[in-house]
Short mmCIF file of C-alpha atoms (C1' of nucleotides) in Angstrom, two decimals:
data_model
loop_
_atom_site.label_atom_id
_atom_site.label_comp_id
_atom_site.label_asym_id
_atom_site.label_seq_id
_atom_site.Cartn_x
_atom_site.Cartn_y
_atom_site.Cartn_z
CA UNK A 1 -3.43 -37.40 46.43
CA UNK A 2 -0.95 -39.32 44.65
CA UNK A 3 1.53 -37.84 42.32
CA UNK A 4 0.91 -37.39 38.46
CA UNK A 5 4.49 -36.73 37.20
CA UNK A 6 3.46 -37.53 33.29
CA UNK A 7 0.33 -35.07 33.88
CA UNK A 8 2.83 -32.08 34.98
CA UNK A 9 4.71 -32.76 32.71
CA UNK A 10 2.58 -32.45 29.88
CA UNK A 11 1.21 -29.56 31.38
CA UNK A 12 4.30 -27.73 31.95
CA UNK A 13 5.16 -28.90 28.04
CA UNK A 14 1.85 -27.40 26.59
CA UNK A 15 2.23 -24.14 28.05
CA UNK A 16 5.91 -23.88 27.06
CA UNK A 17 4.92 -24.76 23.63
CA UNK A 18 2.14 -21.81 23.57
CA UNK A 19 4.29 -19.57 24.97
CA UNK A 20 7.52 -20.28 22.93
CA UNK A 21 5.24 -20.14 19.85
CA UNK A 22 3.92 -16.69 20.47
CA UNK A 23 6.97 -15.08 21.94
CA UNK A 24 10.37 -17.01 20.90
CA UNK A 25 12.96 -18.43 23.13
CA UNK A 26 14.24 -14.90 23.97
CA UNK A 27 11.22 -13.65 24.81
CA UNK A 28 9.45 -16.40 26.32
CA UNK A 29 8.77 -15.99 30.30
CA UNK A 30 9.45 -19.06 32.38
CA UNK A 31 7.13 -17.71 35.05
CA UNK A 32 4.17 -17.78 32.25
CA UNK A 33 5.16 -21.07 31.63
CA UNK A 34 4.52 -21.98 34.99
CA UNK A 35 1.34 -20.08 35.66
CA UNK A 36 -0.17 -21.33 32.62
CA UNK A 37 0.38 -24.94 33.78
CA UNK A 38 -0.58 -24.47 37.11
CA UNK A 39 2.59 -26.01 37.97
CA UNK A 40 6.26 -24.42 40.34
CA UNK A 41 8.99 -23.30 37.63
CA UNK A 42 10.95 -25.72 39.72
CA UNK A 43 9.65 -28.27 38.19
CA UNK A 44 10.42 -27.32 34.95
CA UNK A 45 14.35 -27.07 35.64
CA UNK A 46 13.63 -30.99 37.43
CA UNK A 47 12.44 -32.04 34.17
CA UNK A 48 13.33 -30.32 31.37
CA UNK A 49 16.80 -28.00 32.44
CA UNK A 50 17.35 -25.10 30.85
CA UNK A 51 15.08 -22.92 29.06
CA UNK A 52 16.74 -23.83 25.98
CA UNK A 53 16.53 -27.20 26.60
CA UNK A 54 12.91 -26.82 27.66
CA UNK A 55 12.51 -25.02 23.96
CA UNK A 56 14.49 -27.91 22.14
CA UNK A 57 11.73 -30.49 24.22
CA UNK A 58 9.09 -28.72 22.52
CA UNK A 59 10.23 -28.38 18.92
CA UNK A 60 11.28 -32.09 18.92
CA UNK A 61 7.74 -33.24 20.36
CA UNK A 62 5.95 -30.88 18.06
CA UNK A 63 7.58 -31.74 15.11
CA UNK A 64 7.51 -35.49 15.76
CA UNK A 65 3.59 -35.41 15.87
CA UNK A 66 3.84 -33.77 12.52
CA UNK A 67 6.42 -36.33 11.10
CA UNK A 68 4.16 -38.61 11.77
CA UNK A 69 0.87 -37.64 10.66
CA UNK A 70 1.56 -36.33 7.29
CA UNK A 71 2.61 -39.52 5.77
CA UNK A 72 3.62 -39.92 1.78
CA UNK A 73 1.03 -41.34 0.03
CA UNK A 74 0.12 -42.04 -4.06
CA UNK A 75 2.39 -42.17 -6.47
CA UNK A 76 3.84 -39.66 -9.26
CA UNK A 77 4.37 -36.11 -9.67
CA UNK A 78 0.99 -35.37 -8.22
CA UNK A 79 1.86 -37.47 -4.97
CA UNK A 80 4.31 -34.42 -4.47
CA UNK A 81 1.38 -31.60 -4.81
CA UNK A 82 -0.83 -33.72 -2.49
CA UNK A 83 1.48 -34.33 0.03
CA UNK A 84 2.44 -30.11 0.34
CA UNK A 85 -1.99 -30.06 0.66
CA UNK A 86 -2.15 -32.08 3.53
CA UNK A 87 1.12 -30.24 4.79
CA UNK A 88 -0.39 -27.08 4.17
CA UNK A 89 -3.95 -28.48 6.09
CA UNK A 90 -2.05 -29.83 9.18
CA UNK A 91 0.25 -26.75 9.96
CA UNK A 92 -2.89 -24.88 9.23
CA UNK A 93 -4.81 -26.85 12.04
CA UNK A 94 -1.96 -27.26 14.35
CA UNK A 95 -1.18 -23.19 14.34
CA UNK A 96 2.32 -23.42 16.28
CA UNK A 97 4.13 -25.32 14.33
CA UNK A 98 5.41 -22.75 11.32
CA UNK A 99 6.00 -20.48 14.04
CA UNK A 100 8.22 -22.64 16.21
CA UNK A 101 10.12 -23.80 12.88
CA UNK A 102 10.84 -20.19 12.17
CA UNK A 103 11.81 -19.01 15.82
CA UNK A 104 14.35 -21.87 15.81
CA UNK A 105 15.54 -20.91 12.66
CA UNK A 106 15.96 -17.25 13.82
CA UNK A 107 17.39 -17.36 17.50
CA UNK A 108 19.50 -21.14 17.10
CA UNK A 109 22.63 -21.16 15.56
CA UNK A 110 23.14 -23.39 12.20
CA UNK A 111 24.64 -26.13 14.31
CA UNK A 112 21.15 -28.07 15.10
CA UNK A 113 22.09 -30.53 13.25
CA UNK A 114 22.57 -32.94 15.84
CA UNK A 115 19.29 -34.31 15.75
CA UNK A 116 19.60 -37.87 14.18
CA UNK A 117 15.69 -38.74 14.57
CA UNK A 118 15.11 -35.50 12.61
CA UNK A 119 17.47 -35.77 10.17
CA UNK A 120 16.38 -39.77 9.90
CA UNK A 121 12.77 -38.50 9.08
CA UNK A 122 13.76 -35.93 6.40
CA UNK A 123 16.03 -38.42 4.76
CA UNK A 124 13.04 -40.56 4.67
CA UNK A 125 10.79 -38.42 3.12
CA UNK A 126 13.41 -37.22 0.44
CA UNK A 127 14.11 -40.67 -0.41
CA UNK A 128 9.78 -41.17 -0.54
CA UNK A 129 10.27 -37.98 -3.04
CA UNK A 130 12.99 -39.94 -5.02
CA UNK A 131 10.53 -42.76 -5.26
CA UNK A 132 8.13 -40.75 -6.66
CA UNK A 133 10.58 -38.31 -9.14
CA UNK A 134 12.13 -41.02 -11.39
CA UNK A 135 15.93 -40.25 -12.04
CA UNK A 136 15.85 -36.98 -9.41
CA UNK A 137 19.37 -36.43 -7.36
CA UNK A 138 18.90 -36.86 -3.50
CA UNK A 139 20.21 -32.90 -3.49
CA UNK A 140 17.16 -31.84 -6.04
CA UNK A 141 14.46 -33.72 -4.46
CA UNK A 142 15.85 -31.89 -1.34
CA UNK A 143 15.34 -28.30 -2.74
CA UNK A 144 12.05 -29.35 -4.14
CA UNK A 145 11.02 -30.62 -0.11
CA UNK A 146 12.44 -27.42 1.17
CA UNK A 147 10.86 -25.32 -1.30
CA UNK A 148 7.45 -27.48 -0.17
CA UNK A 149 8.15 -26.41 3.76
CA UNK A 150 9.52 -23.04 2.94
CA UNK A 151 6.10 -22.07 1.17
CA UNK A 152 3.90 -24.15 3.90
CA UNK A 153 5.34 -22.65 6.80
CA UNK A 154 6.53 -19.46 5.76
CA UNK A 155 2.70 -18.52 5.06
CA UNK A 156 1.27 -18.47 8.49
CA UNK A 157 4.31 -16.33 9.62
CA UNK A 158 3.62 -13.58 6.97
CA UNK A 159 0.65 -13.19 7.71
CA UNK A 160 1.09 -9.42 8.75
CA UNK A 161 1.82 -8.79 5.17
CA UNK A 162 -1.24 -10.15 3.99
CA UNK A 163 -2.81 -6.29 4.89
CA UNK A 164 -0.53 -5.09 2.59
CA UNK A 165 -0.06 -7.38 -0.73
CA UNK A 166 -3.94 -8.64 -0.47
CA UNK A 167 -5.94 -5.60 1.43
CA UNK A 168 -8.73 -5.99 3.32
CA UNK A 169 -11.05 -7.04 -0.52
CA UNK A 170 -13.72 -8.96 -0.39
CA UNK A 171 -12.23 -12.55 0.34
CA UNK A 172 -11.84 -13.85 3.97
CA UNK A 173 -8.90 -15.53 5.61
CA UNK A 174 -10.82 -18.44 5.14
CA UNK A 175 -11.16 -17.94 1.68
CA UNK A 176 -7.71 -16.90 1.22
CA UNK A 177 -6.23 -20.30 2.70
CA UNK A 178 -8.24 -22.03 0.28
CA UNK A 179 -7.01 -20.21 -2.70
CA UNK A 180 -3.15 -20.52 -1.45
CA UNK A 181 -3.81 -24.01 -0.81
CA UNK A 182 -4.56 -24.50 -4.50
CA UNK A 183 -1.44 -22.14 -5.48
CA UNK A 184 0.51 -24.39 -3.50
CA UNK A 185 -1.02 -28.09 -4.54
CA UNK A 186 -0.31 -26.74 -8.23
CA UNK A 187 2.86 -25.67 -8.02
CA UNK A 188 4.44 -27.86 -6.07
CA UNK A 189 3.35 -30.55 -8.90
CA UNK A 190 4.46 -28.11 -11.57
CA UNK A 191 8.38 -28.28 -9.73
CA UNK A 192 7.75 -32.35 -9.18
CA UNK A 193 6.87 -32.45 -12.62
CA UNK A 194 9.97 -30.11 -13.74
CA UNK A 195 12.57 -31.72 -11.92
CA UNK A 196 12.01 -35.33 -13.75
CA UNK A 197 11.88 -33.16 -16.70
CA UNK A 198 15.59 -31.94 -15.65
CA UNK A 199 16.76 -35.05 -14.53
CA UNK A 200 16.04 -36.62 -17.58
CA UNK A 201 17.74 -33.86 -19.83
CA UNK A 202 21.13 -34.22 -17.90
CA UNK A 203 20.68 -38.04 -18.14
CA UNK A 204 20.41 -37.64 -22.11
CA UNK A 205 23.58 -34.84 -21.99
CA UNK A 206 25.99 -37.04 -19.64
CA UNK A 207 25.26 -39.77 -21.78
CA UNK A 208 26.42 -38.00 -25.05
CA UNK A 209 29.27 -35.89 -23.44
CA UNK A 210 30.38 -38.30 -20.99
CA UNK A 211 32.51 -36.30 -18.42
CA UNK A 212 33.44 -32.47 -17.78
CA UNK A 213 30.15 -31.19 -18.48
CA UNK A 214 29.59 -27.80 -16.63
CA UNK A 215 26.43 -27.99 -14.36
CA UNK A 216 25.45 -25.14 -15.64
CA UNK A 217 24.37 -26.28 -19.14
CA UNK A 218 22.29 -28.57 -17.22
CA UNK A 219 20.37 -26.33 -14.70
CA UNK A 220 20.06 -24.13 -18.21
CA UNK A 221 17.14 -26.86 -19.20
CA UNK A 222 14.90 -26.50 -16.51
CA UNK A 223 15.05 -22.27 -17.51
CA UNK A 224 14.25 -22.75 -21.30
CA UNK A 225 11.47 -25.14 -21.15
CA UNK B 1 35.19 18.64 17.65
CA UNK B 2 31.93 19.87 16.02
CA UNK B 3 29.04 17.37 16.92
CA UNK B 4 28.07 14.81 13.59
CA UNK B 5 24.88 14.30 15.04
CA UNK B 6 24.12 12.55 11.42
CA UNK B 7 27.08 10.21 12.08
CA UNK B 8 25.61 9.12 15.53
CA UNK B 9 22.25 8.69 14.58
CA UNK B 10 23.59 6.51 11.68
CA UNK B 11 26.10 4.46 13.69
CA UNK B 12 23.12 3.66 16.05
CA UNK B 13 20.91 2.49 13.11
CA UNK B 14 23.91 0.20 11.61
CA UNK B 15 24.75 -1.18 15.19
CA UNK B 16 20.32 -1.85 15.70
CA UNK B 17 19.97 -3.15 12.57
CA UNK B 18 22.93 -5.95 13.43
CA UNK B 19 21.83 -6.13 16.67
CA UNK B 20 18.00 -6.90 15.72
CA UNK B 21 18.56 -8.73 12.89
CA UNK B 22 20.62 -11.48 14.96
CA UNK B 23 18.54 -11.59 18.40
CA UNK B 24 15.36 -10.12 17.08
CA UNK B 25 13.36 -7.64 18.89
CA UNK B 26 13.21 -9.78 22.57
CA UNK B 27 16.40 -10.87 22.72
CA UNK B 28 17.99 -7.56 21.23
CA UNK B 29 20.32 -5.73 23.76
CA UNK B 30 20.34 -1.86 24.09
CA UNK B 31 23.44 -1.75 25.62
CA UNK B 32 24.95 -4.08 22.96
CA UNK B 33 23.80 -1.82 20.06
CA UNK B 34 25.21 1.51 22.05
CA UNK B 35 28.96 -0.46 22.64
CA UNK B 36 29.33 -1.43 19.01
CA UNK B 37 28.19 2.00 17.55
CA UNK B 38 30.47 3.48 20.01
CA UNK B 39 27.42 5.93 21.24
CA UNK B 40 25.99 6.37 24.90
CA UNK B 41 22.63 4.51 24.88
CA UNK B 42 21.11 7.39 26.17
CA UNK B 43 21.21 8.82 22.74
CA UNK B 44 19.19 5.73 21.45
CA UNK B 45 16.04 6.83 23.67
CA UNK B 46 16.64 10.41 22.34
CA UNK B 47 16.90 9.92 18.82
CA UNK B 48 14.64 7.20 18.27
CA UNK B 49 12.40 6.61 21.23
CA UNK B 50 11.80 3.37 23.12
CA UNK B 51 13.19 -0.01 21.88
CA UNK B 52 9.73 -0.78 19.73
CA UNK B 53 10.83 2.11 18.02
CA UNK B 54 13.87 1.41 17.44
CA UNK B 55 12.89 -1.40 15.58
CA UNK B 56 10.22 0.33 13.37
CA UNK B 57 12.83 2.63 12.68
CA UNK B 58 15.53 -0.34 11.72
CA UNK B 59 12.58 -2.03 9.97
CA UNK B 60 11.17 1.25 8.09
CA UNK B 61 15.14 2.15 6.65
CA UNK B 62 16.28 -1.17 5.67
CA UNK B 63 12.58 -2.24 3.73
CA UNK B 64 12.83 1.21 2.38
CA UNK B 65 16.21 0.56 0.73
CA UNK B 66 15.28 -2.75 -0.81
CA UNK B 67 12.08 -1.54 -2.30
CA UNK B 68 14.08 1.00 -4.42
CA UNK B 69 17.25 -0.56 -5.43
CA UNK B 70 14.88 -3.60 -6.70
CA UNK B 71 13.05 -2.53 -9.65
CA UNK B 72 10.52 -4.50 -12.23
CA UNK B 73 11.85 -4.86 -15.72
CA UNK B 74 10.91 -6.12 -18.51
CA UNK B 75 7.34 -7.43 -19.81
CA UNK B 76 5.09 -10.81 -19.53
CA UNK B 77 5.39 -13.29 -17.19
CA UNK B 78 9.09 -13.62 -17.62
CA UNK B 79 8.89 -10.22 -16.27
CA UNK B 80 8.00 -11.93 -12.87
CA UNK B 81 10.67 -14.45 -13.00
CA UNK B 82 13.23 -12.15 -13.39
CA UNK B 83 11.93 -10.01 -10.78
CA UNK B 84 12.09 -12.52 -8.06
CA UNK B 85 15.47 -13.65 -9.19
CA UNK B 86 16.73 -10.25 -8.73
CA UNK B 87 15.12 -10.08 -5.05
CA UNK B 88 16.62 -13.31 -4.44
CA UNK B 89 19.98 -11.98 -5.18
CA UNK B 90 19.60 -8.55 -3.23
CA UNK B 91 18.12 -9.96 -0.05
CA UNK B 92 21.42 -12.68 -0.74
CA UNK B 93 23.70 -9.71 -0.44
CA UNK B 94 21.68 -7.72 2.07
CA UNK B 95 22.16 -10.57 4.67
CA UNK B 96 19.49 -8.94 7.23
CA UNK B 97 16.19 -8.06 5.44
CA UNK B 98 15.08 -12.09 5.75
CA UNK B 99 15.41 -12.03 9.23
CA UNK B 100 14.12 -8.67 10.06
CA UNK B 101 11.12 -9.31 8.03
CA UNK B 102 10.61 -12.67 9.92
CA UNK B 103 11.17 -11.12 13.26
CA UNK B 104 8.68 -8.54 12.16
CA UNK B 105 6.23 -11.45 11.55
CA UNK B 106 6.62 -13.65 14.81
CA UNK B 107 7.31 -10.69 17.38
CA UNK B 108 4.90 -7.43 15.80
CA UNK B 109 0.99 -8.36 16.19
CA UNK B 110 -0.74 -8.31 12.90
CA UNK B 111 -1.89 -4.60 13.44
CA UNK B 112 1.52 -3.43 11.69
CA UNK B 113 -0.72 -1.86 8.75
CA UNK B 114 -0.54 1.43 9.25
CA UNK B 115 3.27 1.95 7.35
CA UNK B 116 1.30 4.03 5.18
CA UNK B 117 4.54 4.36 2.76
CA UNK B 118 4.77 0.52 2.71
CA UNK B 119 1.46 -0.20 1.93
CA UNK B 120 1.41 2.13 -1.16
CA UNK B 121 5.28 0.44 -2.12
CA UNK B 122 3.43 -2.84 -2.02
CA UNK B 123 0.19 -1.67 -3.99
CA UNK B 124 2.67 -0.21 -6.73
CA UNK B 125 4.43 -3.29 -7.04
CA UNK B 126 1.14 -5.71 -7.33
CA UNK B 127 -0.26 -3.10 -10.34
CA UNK B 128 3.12 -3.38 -12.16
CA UNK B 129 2.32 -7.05 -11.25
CA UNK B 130 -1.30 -7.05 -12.83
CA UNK B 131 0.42 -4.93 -15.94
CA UNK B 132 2.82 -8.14 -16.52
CA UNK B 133 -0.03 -9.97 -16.51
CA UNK B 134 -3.18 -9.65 -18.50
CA UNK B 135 -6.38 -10.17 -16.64
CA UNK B 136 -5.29 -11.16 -13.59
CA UNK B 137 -7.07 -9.70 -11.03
CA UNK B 138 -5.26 -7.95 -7.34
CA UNK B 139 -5.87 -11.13 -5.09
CA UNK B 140 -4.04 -13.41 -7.63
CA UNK B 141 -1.35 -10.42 -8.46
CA UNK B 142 -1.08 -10.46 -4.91
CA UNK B 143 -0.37 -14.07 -3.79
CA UNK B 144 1.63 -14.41 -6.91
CA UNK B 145 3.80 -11.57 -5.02
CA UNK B 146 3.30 -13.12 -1.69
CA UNK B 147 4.44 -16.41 -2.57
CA UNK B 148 7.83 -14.76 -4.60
CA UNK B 149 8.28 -12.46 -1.35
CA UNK B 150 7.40 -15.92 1.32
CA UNK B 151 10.25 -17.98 -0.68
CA UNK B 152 13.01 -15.51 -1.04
CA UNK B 153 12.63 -14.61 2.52
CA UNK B 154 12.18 -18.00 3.92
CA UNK B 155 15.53 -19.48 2.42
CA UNK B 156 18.00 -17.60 4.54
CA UNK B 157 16.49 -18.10 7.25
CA UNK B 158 15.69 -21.67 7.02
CA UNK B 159 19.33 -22.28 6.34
CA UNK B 160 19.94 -24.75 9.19
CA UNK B 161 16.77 -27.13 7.20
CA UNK B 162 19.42 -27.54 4.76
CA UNK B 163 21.48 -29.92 6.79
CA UNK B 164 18.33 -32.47 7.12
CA UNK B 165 17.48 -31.55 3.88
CA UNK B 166 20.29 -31.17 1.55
CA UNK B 167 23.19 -32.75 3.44
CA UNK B 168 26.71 -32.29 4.08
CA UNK B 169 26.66 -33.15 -0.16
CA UNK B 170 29.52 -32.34 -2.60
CA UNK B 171 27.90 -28.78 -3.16
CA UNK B 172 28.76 -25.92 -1.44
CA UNK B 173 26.61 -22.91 -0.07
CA UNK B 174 27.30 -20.94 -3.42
CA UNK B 175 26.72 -23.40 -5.99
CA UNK B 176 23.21 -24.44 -3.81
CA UNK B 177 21.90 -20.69 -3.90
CA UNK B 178 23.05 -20.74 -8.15
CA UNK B 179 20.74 -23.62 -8.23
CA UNK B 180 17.96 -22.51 -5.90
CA UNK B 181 17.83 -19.19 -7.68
CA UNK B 182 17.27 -21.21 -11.23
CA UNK B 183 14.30 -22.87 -9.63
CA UNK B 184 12.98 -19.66 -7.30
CA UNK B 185 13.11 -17.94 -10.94
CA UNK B 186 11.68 -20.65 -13.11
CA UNK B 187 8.69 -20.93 -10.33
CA UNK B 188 7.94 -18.04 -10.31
CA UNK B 189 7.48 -17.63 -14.12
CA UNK B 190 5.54 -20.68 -14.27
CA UNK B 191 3.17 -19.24 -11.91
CA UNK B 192 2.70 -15.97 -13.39
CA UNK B 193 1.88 -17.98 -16.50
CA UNK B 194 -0.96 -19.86 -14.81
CA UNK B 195 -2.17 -16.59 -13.24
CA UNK B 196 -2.78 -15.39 -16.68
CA UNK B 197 -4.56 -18.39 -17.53
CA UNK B 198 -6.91 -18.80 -14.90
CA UNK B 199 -8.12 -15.58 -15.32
CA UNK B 200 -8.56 -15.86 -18.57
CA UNK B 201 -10.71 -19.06 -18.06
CA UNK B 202 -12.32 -17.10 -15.27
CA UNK B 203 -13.50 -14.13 -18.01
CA UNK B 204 -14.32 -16.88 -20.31
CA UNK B 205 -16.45 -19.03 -17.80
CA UNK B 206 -18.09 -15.63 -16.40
CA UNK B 207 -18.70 -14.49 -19.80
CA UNK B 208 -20.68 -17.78 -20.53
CA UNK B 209 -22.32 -18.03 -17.79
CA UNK B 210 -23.08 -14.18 -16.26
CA UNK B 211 -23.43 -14.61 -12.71
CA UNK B 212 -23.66 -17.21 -9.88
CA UNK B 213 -20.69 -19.22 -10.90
CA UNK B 214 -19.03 -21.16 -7.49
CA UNK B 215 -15.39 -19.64 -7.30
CA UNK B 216 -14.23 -23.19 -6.66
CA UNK B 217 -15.06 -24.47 -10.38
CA UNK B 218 -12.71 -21.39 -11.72
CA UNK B 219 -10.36 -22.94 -9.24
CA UNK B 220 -10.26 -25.79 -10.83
CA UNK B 221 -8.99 -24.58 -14.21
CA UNK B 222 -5.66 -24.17 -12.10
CA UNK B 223 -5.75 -27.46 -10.81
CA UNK B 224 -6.13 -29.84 -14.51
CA UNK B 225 -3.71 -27.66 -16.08
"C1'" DT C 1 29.97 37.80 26.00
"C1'" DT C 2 25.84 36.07 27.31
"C1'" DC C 3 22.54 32.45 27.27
"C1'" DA C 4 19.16 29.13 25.88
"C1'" DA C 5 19.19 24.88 23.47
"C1'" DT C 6 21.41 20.80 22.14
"C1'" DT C 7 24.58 16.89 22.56
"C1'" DA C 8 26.88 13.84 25.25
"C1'" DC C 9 27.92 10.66 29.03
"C1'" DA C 10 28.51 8.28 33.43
"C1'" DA C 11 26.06 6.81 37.02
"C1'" DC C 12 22.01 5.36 38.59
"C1'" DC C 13 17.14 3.11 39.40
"C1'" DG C 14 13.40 -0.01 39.75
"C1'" DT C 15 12.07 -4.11 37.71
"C1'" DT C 16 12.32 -8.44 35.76
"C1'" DC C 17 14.47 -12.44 34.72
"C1'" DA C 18 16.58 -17.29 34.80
"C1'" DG C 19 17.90 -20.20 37.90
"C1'" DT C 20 18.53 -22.01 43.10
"C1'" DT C 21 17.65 -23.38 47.78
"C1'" DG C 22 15.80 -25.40 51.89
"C1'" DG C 23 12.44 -27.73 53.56
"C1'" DA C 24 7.64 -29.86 53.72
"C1'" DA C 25 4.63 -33.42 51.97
"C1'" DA C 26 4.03 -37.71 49.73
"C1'" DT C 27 5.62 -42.17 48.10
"C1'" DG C 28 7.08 -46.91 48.01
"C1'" DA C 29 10.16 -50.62 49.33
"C1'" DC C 30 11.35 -53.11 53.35
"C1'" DG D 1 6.49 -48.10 61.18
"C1'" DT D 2 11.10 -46.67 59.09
"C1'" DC D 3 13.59 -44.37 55.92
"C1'" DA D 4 15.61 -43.16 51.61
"C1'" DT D 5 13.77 -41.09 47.54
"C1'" DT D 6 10.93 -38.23 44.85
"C1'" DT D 7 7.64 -34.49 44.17
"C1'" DC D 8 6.41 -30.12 45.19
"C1'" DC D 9 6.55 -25.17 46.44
"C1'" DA D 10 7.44 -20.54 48.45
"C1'" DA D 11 10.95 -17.68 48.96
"C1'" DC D 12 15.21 -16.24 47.56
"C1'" DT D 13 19.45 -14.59 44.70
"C1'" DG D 14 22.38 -12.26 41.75
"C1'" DA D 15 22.72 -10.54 37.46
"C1'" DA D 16 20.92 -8.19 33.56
"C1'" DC D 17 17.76 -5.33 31.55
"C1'" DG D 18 15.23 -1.04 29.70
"C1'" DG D 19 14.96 3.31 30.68
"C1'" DT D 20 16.16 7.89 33.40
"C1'" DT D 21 18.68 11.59 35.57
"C1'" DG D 22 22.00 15.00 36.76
"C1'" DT D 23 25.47 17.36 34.83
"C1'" DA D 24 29.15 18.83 31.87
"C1'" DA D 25 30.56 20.17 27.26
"C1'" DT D 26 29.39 22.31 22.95
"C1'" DT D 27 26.88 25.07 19.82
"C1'" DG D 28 24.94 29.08 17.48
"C1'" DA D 29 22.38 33.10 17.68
"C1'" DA D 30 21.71 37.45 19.97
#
DNA sequence: TTCAATTACAACCGTTCAGTTGGAAATGAC
DNA sequence: GTCATTTCCAACTGAACGGTTGTAATTGAA
């Protein structure tokens, strides 16, 4: 039979991205890999290299696919609340993403950085925020995106303490994801919504006191009102 | 020299905690824990048990300490804000709880219940919660805590987002956390807020209408506001 | 002083792991 | 058909790992 190198490949991919989802790199077994895919480990250090390399292949492909189909779309403070739904539904259907975020966060050092398609896409998507946040700061419009993917992905990882702040009551996990979902849509509009409001207010106050204004008389706003 | 059997058993939990917080359970090292507490690792299996244990052990100590030296002051939803505020700033000077309680979520299955102490920590905390708050029932006391508990964690650890996010900007680490605290506190009060709120549009619409009402239209009071 | 229990440690053990090798089978260009 | 190249795989390697063991030192109570 002729060889299907894009097929083994994509096998040997999907297993590594099961298997570095549920265990992490550290504890991730090669071997599995390569029984899940039906495929020699050789081929995995042919393709991919390392097992760190094979984990960075997997986050980038991952990730991509969800770069790409949550898009930005409306306009206004509410965009921002819609956008962290549809967030919240495809990490919710996809299932290995949060965790893979989180792993990478945990067991690779701060210098990932080097990633210029990923740092291209969340440039985009803050500058898409700025569109939507009159007068917001690229470095607000970040914390409001983190705070977004924070909450989104941070949920499906805590999930263990779910048995302990919600109990087993009445409501299902279905239930529950519904309810959060809301939580989420809300507040995330409430912070769009608050940051204009700040923006605005240290507009106004460099305008009247034109220069050595301390930040923190600024930030103050967003606390009082 | 008299044995400090205290001493060891302490220098052991120091060097694990370290030790687990950086590489997480899987890619934790006994041998590394045993060189920098200066101990034989023999005495790890005797004082503590296996390496699971370990952990739970690590895990059990450091939770314990941050559930005590963080108390909830004050009264109404403010109450909240300031609470998560002040969690934000201990798990900033902590350094490890973040990660252990992430590692806790990717590595532990979901059957990690049965902390009996932790559970009835948690329960205290969501009725001092529901005392803040008038009318708001456990589930929504208990997101509400969920979502303050999901954020604070999640920052730390997400640290190397902030490059893609935030950028190599004018501010530094310090002046970022100032300003993410502001907002972590401000959300946090805003939510409370709406807890109250819905429920009291909840008791309102229940009290109108006695039984049969679809959860979803409650929902929705959250939502318009 | 005796002695059982505890603490400590170096050396060890069986297993598992990431990564490699050598060679067989298949491919495609000529 | 020839042959260089690529795909594939079973078997291998050397190191690292979690966990144990045998034994010596120390303790405190009898």
């Amino acid at each position: 039979m002729a060889w299907d190198t894009e097929r083994t490949k994509r096998l040997l991919l999907d297993a590594a991205t099961t298997e570095f989802s549920e265990h992490g790199l550290a504890g991730a077994r090669i071997d599995r890999i390569a029984a899940a895919a039906g495929v020699n480990k050789e081929r995995i250090y042919q393709y991919f290299g390392r097992k760190d390399d094979l984990f960075a292949a997997v986050l980038a492909h991952r990730l991509r696919g969800s770069m790409d189909e949550v898009p930005m779309l409306g306009a206004g403070p509410g965009a921002v609340g819609d956008y962290a739904g549809r967030l919240f539904d495809h990490h919710l259907a996809d299932g290995v993403i949060p965790r893979l975020v989180f792993w990478e966060g945990l067991e690779r050092g701060p210098a990932t950085a080097a990633d210029a398609a990923r740092a291209a896409y969340h440039d985009e998507k803050v500058e898409r925020f700025r569109e939507l946040l009159p007068g917001v700061d690229r470095a607000a419009a970040g914390e409001l995106l983190l705070t977004i993917v924070s909450l989104v992905n941070a949920w499906p990882v805590l999930g263990h303490l779910d048995a302990f702040l919600i109990g087993g009551g009445s409501a299902g996990a279905g239930d529950r994801a519904v309810r959060r979902r809301a939580v989420l849509v809300e507040s995330a509009t409430a912070l769009a919504r608050d940051a204009i409001a700040v923006a605005a207010a240290a507009a106004e106050n460099a305008a009247s006191t034109p220069r050595g204004v301390p930040a923190a008389s600024v930030r103050r706003v967003s606390e009082v009102q």
